[in-house]
Coordinates of C-alpha atoms in Angstrom, one line a residue:
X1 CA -17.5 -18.4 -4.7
X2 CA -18.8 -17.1 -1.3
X3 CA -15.6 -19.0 0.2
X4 CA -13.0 -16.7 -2.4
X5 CA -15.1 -13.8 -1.5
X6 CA -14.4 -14.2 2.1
X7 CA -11.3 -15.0 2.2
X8 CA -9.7 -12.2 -0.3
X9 CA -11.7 -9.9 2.1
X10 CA -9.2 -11.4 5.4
X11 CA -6.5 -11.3 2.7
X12 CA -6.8 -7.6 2.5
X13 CA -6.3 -6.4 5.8
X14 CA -3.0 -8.0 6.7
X15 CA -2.3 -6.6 3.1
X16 CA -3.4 -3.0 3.9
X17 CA -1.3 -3.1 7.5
X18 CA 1.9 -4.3 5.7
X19 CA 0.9 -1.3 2.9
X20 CA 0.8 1.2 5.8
X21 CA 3.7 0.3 7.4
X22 CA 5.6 0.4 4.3
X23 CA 4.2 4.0 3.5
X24 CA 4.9 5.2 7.0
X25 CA 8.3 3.9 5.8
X26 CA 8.8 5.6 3.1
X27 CA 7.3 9.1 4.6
X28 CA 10.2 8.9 7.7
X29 CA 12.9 8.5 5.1
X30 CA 14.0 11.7 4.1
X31 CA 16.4 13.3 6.8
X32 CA 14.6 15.7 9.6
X33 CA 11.1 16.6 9.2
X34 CA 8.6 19.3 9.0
X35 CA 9.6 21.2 11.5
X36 CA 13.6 21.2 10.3
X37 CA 12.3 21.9 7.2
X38 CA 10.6 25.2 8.5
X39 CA 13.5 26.1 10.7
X40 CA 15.8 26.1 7.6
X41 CA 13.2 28.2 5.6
X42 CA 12.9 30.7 8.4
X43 CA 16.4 30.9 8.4
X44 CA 16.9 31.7 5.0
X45 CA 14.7 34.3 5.2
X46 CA 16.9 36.0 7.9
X47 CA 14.2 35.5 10.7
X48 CA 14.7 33.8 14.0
X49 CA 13.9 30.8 15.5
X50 CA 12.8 30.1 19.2
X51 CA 14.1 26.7 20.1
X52 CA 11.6 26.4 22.9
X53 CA 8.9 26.7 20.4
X54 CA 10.4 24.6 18.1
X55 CA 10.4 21.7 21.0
X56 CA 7.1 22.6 21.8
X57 CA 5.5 22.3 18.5
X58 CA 7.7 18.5 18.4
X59 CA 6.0 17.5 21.4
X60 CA 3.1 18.7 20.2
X61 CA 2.9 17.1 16.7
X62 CA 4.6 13.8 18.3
X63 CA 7.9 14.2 16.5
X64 CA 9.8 13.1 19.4
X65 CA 8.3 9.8 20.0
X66 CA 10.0 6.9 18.5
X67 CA 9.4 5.4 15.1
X68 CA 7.2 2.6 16.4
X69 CA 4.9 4.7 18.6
X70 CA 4.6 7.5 15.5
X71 CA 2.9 4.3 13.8
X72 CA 1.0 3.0 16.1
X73 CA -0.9 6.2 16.8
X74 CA -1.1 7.1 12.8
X75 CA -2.2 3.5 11.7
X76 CA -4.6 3.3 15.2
X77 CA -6.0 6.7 13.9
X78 CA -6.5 5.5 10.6
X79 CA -8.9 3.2 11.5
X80 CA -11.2 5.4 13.3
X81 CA -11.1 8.0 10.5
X82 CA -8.2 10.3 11.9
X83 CA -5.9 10.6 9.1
X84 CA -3.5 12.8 11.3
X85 CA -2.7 16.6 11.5
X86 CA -1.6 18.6 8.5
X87 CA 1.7 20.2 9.6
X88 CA 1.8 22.8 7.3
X89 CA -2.1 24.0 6.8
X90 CA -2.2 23.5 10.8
X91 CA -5.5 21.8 10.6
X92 CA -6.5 17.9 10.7
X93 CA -6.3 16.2 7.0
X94 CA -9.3 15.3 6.7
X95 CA -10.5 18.7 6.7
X96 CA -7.7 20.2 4.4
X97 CA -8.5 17.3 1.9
X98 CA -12.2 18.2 2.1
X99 CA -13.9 18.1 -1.5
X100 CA -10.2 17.7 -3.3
X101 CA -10.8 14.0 -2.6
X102 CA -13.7 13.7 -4.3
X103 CA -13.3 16.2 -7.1
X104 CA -10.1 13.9 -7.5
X105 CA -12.2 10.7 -7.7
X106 CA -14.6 12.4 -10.2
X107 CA -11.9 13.5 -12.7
X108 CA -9.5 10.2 -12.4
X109 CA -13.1 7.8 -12.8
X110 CA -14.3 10.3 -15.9
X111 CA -10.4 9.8 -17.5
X112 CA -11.1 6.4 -16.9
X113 CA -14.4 5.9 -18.5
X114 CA -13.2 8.1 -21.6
X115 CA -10.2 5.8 -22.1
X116 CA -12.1 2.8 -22.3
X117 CA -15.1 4.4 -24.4
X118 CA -12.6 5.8 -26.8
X119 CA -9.8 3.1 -26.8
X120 CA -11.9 -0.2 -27.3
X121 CA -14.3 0.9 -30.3
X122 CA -10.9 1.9 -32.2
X123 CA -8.6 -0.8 -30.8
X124 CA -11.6 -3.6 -32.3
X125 CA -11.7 -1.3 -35.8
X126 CA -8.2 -1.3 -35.5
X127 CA -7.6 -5.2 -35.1
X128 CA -10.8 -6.0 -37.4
X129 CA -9.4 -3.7 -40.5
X130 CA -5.7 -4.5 -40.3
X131 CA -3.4 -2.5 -42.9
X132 CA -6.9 -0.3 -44.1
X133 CA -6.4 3.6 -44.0
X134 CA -8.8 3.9 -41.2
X135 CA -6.0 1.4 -39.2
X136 CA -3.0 3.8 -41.0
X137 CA -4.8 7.1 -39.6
X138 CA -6.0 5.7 -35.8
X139 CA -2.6 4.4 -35.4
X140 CA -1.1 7.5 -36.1
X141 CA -3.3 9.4 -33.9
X142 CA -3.0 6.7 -31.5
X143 CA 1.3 7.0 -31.5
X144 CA 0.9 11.3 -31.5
X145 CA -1.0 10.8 -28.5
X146 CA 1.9 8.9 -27.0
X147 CA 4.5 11.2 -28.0
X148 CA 2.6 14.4 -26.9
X149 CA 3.4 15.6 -22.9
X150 CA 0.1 16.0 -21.1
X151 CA 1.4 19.7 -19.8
X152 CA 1.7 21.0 -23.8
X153 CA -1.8 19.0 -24.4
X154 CA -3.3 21.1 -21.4
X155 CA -2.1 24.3 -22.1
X156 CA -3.4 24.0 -26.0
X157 CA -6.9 22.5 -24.4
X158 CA -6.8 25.7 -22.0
X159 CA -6.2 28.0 -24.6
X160 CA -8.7 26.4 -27.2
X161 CA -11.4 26.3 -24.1
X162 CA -11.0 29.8 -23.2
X163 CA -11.0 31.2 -26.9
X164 CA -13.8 29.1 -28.4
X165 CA -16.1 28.5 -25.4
X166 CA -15.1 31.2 -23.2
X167 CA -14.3 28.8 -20.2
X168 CA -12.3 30.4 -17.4
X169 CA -8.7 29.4 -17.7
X170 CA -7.5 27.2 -15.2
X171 CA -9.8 25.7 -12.3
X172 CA -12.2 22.7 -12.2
X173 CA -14.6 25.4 -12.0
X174 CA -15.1 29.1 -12.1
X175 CA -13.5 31.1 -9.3
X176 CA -17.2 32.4 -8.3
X177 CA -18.2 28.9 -7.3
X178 CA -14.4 28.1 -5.1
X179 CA -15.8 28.7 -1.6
X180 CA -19.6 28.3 -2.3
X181 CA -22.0 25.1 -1.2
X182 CA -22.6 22.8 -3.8
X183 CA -25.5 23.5 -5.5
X184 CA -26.7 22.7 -9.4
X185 CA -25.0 25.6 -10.9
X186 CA -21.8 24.3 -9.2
X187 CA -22.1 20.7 -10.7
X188 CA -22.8 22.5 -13.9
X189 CA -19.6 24.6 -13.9
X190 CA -17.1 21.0 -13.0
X191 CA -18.8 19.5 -15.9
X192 CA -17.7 22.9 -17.8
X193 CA -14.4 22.6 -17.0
X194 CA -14.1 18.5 -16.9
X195 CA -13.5 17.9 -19.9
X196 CA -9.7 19.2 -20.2
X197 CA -8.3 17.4 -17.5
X198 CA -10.3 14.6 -18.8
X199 CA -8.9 14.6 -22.5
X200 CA -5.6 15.3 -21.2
X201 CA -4.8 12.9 -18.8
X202 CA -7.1 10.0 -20.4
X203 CA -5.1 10.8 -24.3
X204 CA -2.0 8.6 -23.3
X205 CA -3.8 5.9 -21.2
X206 CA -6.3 5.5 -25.0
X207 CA -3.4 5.2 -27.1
X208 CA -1.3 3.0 -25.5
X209 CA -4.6 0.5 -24.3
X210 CA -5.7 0.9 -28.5
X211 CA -2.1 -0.6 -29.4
X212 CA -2.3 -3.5 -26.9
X213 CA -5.8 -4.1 -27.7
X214 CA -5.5 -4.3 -31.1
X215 CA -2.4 -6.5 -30.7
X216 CA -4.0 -9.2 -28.3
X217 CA -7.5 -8.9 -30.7
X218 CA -5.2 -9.8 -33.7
X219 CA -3.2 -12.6 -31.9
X220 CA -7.1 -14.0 -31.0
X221 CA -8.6 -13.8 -34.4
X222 CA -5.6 -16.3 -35.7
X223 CA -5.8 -19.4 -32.9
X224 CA -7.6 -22.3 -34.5
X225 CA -10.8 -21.8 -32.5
X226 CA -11.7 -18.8 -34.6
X227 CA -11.3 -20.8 -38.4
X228 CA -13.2 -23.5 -36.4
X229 CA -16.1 -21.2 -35.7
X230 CA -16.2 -19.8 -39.4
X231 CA -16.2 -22.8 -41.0
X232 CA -19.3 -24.0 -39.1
X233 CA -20.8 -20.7 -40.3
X234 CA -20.9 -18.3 -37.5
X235 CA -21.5 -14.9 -38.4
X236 CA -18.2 -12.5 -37.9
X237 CA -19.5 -10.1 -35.4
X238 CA -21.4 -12.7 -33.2
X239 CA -17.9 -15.1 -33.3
X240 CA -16.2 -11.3 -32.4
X241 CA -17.7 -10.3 -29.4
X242 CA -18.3 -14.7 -27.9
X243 CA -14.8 -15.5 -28.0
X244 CA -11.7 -13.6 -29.3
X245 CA -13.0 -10.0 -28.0
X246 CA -13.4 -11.7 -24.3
X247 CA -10.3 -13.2 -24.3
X248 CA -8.4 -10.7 -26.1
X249 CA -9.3 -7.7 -23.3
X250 CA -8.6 -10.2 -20.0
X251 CA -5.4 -7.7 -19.2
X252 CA -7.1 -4.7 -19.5
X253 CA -9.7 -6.1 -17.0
X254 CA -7.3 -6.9 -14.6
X255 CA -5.6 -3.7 -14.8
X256 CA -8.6 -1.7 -13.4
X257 CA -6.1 -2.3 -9.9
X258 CA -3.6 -0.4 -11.0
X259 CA -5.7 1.8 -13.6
X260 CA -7.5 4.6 -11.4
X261 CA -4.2 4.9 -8.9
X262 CA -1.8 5.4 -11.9
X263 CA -4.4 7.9 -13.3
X264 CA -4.5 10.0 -9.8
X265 CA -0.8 10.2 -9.7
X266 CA -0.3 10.5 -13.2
X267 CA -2.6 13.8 -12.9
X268 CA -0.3 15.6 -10.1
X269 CA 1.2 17.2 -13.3
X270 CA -1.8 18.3 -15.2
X271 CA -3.5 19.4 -11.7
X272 CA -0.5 21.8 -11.1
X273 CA -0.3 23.1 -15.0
X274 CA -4.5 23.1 -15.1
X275 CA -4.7 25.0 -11.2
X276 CA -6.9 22.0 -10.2
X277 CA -8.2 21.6 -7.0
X278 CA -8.2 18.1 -6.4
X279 CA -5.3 16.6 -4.5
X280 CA -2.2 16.7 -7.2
X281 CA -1.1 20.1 -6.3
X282 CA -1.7 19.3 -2.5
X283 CA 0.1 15.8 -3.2
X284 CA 3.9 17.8 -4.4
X285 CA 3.1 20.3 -1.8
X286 CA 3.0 17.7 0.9
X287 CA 6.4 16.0 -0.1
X288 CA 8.6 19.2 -0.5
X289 CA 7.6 20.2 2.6
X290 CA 7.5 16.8 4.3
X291 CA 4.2 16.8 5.3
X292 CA 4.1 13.1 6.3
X293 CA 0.8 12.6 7.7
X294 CA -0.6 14.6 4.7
X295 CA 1.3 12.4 2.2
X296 CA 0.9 9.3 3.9
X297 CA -2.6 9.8 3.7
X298 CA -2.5 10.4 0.1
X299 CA -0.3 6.9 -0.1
X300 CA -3.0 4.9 1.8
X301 CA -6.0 6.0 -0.3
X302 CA -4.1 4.8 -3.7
X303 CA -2.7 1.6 -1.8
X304 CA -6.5 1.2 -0.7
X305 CA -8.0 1.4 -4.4
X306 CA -4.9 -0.7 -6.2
X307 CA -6.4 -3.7 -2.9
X308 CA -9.7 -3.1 -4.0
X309 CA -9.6 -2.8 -7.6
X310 CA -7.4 -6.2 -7.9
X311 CA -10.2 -7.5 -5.6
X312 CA -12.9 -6.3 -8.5
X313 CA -10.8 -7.4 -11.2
X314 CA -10.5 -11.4 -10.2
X315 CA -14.0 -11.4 -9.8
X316 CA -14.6 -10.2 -13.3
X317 CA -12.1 -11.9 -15.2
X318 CA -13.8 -14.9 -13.4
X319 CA -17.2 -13.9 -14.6
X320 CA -15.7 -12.7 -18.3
X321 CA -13.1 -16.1 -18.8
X322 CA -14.3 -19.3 -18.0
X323 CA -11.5 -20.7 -18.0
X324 CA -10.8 -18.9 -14.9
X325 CA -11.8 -20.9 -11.5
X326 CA -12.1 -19.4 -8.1
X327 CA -11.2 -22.5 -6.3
X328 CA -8.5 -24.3 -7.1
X329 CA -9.0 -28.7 -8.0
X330 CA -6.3 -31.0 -7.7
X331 CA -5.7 -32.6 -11.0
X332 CA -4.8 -36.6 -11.3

């Protein structure tokens, strides 16, 4: 175990270095950059342009060095916590992320804790009382919830929030609080306003996990194991939750790696209709106006928790199955 351990962990940083130089990539591709991009605004607006300070700011931002160079400072600042210079706030990113990233992290790991607390308690009722009218009605929740775009969910939510509980429209929390140090009252007015972005962006992720859950619970509860373990008398909810329930949620356990990224950029949407300030609006901002160092610092943090979260999710499905080894035997 200790040997898997460390050796995912040496796995990860050749991964991560081939991840940034694929995002560094990727932010280079579209034609020109910021600074072309702000010429041909200025432009349109009728104003003019000094091309001496236009090759002064280049210099200055490091546009004119080559591709490789560009990189090698952005990857070598990386790793001592320089995530480059926002182009178009003019400041460091770090410091024009500051509590977006976090506020960000909150609502993506509450959407994610609603969509398994919802999805799993109906997916198992679901799966347990095939063809029933509870199964009938959940499943045809479950499929509205599919077919409904998050922006109409959050704009109903907004509207139902603001006329029964007389929560501010918009925001992740009241306008009074934007600018102020956290404090109690703060907290109090994010937990206010969590819920919307919450149910919106978790309703698609519950009904599509309570479809495959209850499909992979009902392929378990057929295999022979399971009419084995009732005929030698074992009661229905302790034979549940031993065997088919374990084996029947393996997928969604290794999904937590690609789970919380897909819900942060899933939520660039919402965060733009909702007027949240976490990083979705900041995100679409930062690749119309090729921002790169802004967006590729965006990239790297999801890259970083899809690593991290397929590193969490072998060592679970290793704890959870044991059929599941760690280190590999050779076989005669």
């Amino acid at each position: 175990m200790l040997a898997y351990f460390v050796r995912r962990i040496l796995t990860m940083v050749p991964t991560l270095i081939a991840i940034s130089f694929i995002v560094f990539v990727i932010i280079q591709l579209p034609p020109g950059d910021y600074l072309e991009t702000l010429i041909a605004e200025l432009e349109a607006q009728g104003e003019s342009v000094d091309p001496q300070r236009i090759d002064f700011l280049r210099e200055q931002y490091g546009l004119d060095r080559p591709f490789l160079e560009q990189y090698a400072h952005w990857a070598f600042g990386l790793l001592q916590g320089d995530m480059g210079y926002s182009f178009e706030y003019e400041q460091p990113v770090a410091d024009v992320i500051g509590d977006r990233l976090w506020l960000t992290m909150v609502v993506a790991v509450a959407s994610i804790v609603f969509i398994y607390v919802v999805s799993f308690p109906i997916g198992i009722y679901s799966a347990v009382r095939q063809y029933s009218t509870g199964d009938y009605v959940l499943s045809f929740i479950g499929f509205l919830g599919l077919a409904t775009p998050n922006f109409l969910l959050a704009l109903v939510l907004m509207w139902l929030a603001n006329s029964w509980f007389g929560t501010s429209i918009s925001g992740l929390m009241d306008p009074k609080y934007l600018d102020q140090p956290w404090s109690w009252a703060k907290v109090g007015s994010v937990l206010e306003h969590l819920w919307i972005p919450v149910v919106v962006i978790g309703t698609s992720g519950t009904a599509a996990m309570i479809r495959r859950l209850r499909a992979n619970l009902l392929d378990e509860l057929e295999r022979q194991y399971v009419v084995t373990a009732r005929a030698k008398g074992v009661s229905n909810l302790k034979l549940l939750f031993k065997y088919p329930l374990r084996l029947a949620i393996n997928p969604f356990i290794a999904d937590i790696g690609s789970l919380l990224p897909a819900v942060i950029s899933g939520a660039a949407i919402v965060s733009v209709v909702l007027d949240l300030n976490t990083t979705g609006q900041m995100l679409v901002s930062a690749l119309q106006s090729q921002d790169m160092y802004l967006a590729g610092s965006f990239l790297m943090f999801q890259a970083l928790l899809v690593v991290i979260g397929v590193f969490l999710s072998d060592l679970a499905l290793a704890a959870l199955d044991p059929r599941i080894r760690l280190e590999g035997k050779a076989f005669k």
